[in-house]
Coordinates of N, CA and C in Angstrom, one line a residue:
X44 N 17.9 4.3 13.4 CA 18.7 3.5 14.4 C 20.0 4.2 14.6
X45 N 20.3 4.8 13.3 CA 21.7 5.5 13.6 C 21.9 7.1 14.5
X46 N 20.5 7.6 15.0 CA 20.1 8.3 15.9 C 20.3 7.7 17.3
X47 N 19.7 6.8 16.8 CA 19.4 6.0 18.3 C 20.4 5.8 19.2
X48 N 21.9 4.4 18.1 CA 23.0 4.7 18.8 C 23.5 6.2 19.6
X49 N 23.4 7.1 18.4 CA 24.2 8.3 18.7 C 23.8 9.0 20.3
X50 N 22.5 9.0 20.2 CA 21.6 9.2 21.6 C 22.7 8.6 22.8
X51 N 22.6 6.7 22.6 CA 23.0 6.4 23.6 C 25.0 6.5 23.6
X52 N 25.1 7.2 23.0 CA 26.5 7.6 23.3 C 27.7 6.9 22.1
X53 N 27.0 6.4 21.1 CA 28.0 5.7 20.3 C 28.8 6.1 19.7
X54 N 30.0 6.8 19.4 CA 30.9 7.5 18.2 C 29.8 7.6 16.9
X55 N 29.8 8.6 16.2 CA 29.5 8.2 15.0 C 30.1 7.4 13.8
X56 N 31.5 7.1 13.6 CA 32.0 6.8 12.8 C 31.3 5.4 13.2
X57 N 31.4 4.7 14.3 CA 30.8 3.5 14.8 C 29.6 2.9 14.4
X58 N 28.9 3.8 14.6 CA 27.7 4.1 14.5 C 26.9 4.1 13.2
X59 N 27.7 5.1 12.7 CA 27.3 4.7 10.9 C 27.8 3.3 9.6
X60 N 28.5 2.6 10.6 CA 28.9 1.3 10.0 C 28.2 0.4 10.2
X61 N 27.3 0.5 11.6 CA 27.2 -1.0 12.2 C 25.0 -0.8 12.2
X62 N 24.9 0.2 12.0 CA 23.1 0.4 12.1 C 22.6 0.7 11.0
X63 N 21.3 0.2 11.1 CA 20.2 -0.1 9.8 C 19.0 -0.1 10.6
X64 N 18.0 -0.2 9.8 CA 16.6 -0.2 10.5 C 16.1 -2.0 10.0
X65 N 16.1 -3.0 11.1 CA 16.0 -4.0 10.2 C 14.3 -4.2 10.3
X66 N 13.8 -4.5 9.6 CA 12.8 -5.4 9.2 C 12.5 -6.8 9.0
X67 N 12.1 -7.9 9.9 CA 12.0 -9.0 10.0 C 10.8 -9.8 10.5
X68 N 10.7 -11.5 9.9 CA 9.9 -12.0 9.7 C 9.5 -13.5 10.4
X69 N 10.2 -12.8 11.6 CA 10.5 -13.7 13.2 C 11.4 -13.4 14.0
X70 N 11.7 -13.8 15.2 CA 12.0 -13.2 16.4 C 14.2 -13.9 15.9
X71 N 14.0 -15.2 15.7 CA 15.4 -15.6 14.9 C 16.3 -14.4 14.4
X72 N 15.3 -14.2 13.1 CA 15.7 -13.2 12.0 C 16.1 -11.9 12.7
X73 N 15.2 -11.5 13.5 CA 15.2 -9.9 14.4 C 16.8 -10.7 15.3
X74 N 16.9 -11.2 15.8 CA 18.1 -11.1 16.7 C 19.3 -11.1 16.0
X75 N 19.1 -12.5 15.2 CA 20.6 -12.3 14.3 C 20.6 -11.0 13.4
X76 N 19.5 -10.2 13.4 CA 20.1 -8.8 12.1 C 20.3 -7.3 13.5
X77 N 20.1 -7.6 14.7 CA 20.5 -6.5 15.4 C 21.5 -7.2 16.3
X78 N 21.9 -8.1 16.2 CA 23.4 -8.4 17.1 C 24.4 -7.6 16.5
X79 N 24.4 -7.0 15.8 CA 25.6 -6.2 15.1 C 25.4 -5.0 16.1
X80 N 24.5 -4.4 16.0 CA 24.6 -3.1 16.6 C 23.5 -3.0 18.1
X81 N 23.5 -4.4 18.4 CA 22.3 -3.5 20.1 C 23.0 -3.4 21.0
X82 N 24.4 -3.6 21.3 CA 25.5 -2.9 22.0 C 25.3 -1.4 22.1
X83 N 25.0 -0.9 20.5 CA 25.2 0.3 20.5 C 23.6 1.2 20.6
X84 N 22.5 0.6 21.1 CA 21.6 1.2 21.6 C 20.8 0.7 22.9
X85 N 19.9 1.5 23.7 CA 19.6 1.2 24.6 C 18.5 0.3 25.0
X86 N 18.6 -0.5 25.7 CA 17.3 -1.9 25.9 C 15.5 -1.3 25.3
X87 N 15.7 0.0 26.0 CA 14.2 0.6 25.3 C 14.2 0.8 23.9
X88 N 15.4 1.3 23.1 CA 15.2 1.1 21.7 C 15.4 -0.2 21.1
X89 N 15.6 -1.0 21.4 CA 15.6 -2.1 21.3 C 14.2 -3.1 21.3
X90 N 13.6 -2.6 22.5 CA 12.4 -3.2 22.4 C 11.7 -2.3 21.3
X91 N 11.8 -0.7 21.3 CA 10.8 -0.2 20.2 C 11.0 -0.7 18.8
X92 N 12.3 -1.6 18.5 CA 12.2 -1.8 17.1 C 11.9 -3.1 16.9
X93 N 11.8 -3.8 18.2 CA 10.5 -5.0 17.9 C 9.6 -5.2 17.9
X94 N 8.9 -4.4 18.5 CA 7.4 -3.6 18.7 C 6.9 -3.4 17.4
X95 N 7.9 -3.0 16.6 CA 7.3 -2.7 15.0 C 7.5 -3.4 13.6
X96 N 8.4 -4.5 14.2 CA 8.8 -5.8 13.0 C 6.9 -6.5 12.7
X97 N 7.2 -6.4 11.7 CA 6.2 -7.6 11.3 C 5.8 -8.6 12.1
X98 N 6.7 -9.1 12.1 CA 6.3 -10.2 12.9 C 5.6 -10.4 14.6
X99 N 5.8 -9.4 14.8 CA 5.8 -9.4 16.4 C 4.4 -7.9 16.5
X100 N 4.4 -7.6 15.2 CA 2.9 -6.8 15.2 C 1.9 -7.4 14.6
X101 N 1.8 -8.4 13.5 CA 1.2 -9.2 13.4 C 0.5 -10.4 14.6
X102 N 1.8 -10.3 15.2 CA 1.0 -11.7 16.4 C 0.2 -10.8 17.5
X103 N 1.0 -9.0 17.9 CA 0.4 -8.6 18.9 C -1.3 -8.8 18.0
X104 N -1.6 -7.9 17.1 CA -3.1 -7.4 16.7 C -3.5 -9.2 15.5
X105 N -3.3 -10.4 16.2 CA -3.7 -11.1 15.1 C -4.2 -10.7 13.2
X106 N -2.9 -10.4 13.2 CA -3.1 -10.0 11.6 C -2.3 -11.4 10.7
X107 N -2.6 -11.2 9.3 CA -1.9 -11.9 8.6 C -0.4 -11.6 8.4
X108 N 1.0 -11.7 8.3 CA 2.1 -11.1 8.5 C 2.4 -10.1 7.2
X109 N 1.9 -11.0 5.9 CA 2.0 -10.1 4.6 C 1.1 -9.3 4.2
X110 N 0.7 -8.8 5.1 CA -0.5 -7.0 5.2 C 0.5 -6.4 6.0
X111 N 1.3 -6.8 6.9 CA 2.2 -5.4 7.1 C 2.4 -4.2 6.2
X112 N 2.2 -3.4 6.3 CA 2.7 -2.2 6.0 C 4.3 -2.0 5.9
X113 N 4.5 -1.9 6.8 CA 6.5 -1.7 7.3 C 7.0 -3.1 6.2
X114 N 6.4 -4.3 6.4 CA 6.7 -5.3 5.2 C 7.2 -4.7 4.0
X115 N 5.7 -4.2 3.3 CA 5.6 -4.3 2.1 C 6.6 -2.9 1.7
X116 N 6.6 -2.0 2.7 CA 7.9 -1.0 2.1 C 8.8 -1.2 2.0
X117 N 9.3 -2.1 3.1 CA 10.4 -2.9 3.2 C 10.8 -3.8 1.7
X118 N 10.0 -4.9 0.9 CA 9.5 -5.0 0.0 C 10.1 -4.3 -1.4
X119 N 9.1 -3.5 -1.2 CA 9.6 -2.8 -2.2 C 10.7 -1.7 -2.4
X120 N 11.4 -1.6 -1.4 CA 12.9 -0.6 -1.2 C 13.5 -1.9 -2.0
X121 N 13.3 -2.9 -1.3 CA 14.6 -3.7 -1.8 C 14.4 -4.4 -3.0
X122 N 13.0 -4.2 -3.8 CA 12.8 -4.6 -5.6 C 13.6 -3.4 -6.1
X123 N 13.3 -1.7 -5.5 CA 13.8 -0.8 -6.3 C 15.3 -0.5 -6.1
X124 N 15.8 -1.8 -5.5 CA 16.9 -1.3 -5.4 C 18.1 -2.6 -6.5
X125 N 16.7 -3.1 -7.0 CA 16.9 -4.4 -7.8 C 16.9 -3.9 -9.4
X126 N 16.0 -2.8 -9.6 CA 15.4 -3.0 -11.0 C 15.1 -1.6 -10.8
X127 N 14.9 -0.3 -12.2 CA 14.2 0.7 -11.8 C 12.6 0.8 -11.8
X128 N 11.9 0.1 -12.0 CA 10.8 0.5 -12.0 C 9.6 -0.7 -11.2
X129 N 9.0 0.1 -10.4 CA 7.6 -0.9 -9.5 C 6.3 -1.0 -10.6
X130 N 6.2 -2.1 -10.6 CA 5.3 -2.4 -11.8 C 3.5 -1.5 -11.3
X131 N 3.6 -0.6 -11.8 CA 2.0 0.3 -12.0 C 1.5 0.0 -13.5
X132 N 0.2 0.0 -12.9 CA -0.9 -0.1 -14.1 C -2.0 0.8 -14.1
X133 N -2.6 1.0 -15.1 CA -3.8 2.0 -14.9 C -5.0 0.9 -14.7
X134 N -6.0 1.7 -14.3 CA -7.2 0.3 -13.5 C -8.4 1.4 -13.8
X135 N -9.4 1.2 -14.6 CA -10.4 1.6 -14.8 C -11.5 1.1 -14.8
X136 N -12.9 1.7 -14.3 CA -14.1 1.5 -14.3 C -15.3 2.6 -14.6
X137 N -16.2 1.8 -14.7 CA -17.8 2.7 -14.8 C -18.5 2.6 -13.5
X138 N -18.4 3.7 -13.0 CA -19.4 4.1 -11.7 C -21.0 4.4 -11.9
X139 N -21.3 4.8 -13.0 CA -23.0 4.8 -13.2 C -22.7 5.3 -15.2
X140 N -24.1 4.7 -15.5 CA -25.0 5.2 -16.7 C -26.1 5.6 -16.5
X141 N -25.8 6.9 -16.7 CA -28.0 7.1 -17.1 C -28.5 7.5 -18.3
X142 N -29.5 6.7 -18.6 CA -30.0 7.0 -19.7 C -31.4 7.6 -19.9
X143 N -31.1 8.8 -20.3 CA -32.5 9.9 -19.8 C -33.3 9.7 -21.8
X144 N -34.9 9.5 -21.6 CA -35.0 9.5 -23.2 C -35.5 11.4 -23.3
X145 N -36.1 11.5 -24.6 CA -37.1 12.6 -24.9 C -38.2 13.2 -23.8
X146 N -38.2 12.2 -23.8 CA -40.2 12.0 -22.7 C -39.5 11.8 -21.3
X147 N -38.7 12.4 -20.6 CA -38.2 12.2 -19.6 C -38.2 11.1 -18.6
X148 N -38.1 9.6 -19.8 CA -38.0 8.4 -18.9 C -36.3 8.2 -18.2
X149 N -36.1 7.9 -16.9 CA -34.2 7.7 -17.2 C -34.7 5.9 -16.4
X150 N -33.3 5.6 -16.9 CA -32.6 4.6 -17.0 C -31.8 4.4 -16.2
X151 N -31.6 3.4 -15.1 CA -29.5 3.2 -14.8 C -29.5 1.5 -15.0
X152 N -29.0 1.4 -16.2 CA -28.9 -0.3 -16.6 C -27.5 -0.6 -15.5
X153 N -27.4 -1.8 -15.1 CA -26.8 -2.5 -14.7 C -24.7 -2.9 -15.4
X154 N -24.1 -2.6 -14.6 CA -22.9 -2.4 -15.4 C -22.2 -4.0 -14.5
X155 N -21.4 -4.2 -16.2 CA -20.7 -5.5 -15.7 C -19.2 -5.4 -16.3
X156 N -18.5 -5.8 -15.8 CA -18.4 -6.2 -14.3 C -18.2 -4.5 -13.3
X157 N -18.7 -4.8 -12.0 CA -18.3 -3.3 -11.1 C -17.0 -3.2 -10.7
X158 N -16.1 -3.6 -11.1 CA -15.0 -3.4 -10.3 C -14.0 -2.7 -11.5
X159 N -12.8 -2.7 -10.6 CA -11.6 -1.7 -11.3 C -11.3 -2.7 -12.6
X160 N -10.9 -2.4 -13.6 CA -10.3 -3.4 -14.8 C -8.5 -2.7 -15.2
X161 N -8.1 -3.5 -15.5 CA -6.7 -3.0 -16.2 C -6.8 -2.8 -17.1
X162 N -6.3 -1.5 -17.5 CA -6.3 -1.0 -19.4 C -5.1 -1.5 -19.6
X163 N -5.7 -2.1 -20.6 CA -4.7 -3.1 -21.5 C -5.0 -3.0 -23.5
X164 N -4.1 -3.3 -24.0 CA -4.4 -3.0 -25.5 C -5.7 -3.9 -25.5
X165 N -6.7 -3.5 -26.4 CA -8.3 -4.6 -26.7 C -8.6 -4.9 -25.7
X166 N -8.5 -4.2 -24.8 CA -9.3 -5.3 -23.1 C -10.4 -4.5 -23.3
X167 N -11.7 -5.3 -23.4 CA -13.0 -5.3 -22.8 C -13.0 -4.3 -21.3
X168 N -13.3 -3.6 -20.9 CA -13.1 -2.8 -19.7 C -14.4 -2.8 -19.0
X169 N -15.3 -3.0 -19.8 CA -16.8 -2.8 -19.2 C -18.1 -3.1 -19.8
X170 N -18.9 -3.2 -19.6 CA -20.4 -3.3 -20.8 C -21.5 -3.1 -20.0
X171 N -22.3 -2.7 -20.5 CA -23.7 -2.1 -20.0 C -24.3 -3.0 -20.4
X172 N -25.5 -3.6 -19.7 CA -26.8 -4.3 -20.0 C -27.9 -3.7 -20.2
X173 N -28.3 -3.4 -21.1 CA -29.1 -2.7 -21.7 C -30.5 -3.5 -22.1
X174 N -30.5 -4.6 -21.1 CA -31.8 -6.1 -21.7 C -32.9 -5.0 -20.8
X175 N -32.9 -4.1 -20.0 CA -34.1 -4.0 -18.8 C -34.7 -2.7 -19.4
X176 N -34.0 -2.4 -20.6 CA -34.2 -0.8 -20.3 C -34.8 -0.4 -21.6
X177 N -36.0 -0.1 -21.4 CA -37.3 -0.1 -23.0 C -37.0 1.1 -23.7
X178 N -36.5 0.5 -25.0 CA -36.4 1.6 -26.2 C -37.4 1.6 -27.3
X179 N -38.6 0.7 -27.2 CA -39.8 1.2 -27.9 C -40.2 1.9 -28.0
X180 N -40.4 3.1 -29.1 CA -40.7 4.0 -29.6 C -39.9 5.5 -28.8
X181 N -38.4 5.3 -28.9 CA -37.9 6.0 -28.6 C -36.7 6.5 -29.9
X182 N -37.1 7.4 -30.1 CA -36.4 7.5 -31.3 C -34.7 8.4 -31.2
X183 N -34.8 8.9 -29.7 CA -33.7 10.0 -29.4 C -33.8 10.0 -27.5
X184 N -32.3 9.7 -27.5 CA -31.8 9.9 -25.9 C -30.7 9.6 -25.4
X185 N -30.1 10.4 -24.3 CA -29.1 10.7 -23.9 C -28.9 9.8 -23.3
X186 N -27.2 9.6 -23.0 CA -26.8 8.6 -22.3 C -25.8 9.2 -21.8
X187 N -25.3 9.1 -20.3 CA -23.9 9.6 -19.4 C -23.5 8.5 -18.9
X188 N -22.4 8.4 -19.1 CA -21.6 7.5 -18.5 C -20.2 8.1 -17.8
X189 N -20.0 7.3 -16.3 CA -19.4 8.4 -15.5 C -18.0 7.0 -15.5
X190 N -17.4 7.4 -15.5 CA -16.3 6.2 -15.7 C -15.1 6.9 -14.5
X191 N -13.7 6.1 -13.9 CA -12.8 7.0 -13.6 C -11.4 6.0 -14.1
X192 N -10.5 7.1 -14.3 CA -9.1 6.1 -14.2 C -8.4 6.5 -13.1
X193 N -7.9 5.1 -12.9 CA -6.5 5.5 -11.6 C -5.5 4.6 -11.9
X194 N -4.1 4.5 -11.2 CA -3.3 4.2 -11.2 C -3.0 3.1 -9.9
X195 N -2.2 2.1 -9.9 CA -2.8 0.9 -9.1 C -0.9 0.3 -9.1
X196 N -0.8 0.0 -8.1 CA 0.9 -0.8 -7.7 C 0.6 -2.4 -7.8
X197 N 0.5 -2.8 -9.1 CA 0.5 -4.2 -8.6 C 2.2 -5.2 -9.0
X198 N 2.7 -5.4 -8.2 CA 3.9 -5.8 -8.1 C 4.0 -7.3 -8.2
X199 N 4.2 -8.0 -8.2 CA 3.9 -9.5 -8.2 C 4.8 -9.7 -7.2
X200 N 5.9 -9.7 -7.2 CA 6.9 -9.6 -5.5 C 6.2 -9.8 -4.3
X201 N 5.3 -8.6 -4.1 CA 4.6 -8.8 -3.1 C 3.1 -9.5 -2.7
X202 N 2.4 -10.1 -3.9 CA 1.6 -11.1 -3.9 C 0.2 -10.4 -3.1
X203 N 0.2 -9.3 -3.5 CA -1.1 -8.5 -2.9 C -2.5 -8.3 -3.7
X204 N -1.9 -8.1 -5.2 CA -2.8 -8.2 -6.1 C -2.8 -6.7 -6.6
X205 N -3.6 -5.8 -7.1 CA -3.4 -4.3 -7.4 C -3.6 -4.1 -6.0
X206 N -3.2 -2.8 -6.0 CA -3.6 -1.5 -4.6 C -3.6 -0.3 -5.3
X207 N -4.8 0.2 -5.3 CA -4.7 2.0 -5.3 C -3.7 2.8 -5.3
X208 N -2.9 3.2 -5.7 CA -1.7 4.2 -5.5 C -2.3 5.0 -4.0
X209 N -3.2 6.4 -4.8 CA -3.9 6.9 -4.0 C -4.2 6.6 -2.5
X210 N -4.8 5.3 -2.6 CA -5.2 4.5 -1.1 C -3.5 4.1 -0.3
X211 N -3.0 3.5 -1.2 CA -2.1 3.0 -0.5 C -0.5 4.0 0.2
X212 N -0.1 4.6 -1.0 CA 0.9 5.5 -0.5 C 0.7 5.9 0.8
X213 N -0.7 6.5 0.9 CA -0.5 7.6 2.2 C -0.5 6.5 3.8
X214 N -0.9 5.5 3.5 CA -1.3 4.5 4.3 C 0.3 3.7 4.8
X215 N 1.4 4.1 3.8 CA 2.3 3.9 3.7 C 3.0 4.6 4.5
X216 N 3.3 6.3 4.3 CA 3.2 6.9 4.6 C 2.7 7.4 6.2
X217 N 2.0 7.2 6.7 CA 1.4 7.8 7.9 C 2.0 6.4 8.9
X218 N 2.1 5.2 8.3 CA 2.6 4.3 9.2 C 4.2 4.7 9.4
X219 N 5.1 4.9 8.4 CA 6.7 5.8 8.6 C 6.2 6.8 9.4
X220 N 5.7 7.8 9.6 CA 5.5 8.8 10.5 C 5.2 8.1 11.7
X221 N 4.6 7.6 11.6 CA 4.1 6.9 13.5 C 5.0 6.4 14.2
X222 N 6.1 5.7 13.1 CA 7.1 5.2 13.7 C 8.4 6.1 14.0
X223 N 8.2 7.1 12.8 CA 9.2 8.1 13.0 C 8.9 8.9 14.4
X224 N 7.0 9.5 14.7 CA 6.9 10.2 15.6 C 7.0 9.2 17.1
X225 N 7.1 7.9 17.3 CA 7.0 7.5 18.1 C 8.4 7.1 19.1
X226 N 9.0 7.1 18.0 CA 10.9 6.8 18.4 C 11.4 8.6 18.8
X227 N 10.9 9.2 18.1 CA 10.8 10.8 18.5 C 10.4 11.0 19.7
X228 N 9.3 10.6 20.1 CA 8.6 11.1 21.3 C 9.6 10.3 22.7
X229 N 9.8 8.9 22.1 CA 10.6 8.3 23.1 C 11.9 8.4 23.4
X230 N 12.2 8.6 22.6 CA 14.4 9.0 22.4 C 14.8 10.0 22.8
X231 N 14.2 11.1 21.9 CA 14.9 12.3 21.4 C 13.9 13.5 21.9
X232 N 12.9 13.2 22.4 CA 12.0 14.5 23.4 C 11.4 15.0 22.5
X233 N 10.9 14.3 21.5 CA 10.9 15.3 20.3 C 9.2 16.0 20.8

């Protein structure tokens, strides 16, 4: 935003006092947090930074408002700017067993539960059902188990539940660029 002024001709000293990028959660909110500074930008940048509030992209693509993207970074700038650290956890699962015997029978018993688990001290993480899979007169056999760990943002602030690091960053990520390349393409000729 403090491009944006400068664009439409604002002093910088001015300019760097009075602009922010706001983020908001109704059209109210969006007016009272850019009456400070839409003097100092032009009616087109003005519309582009409503175009990208939550609120007003949620109503364009019928979304729910708290799956914004721009939200939840928004979100979490302002926990890490509360506290040092975003609450991550590791989240683990089993993606297959096979159980191959001697006599070249294999196996893939049934795993419960399939989803991610939080490692936690004594947590249960997983178990195999092993009721379907005949060991009668098996005296020797292999077993693989393919398991993964990841790392997972679950914040309670934001009331999302875990997210993938992996999945989510970039998704983070490519939405700031779109906004960055879009205010670029429209402003500044980029």
């Amino acid at each position: 935003v403090l491009q944006l002024a400068l664009v439409n001709g604002t002093p910088l000293a001015e300019a760097n006092k009075v602009t922010f990028f706001p983020v908001c959660l109704d059209e109210p909110s969006f007016r009272s947090s850019v009456r400070v500074f839409k003097r100092c930008i032009s009616r087109e940048a003005l519309a582009a930074l409503k175009a990208v509030q939550p609120y007003y992209a949620s109503k364009v693509r019928d979304l729910p408002i708290e799956g914004s993207v721009l939200l939840i970074i928004s979100k979490l700038d302002n926990i890490d700017k509360h506290r040092m650290l975003v609450v991550v956890e590791e989240g683990y699962t089993i993606s297959d067993v096979t159980i191959r015997t001697k006599d070249g029978m294999v196996a893939k018993p049934p795993i419960k539960p399939d989803i991610w688990m939080p490692m936690k001290d004594s947590a249960e993480l997983s178990s195999v059902d092993f009721s379907a899979v005949q060991f009668e007169g098996q005296d020797e056999m292999n077993m693989d188990v393919y398991s993964s760990v990841d790392v997972f943002l679950n914040e309670p602030e934001l009331a999302l539940g875990a997210m993938r690091l992996r999945t989510f960053l970039p998704l983070c990520i490519r939405h700031v660029e779109t906004i960055v390349n879009s205010f670029g393409k429209l402003f500044f000729g980029e």
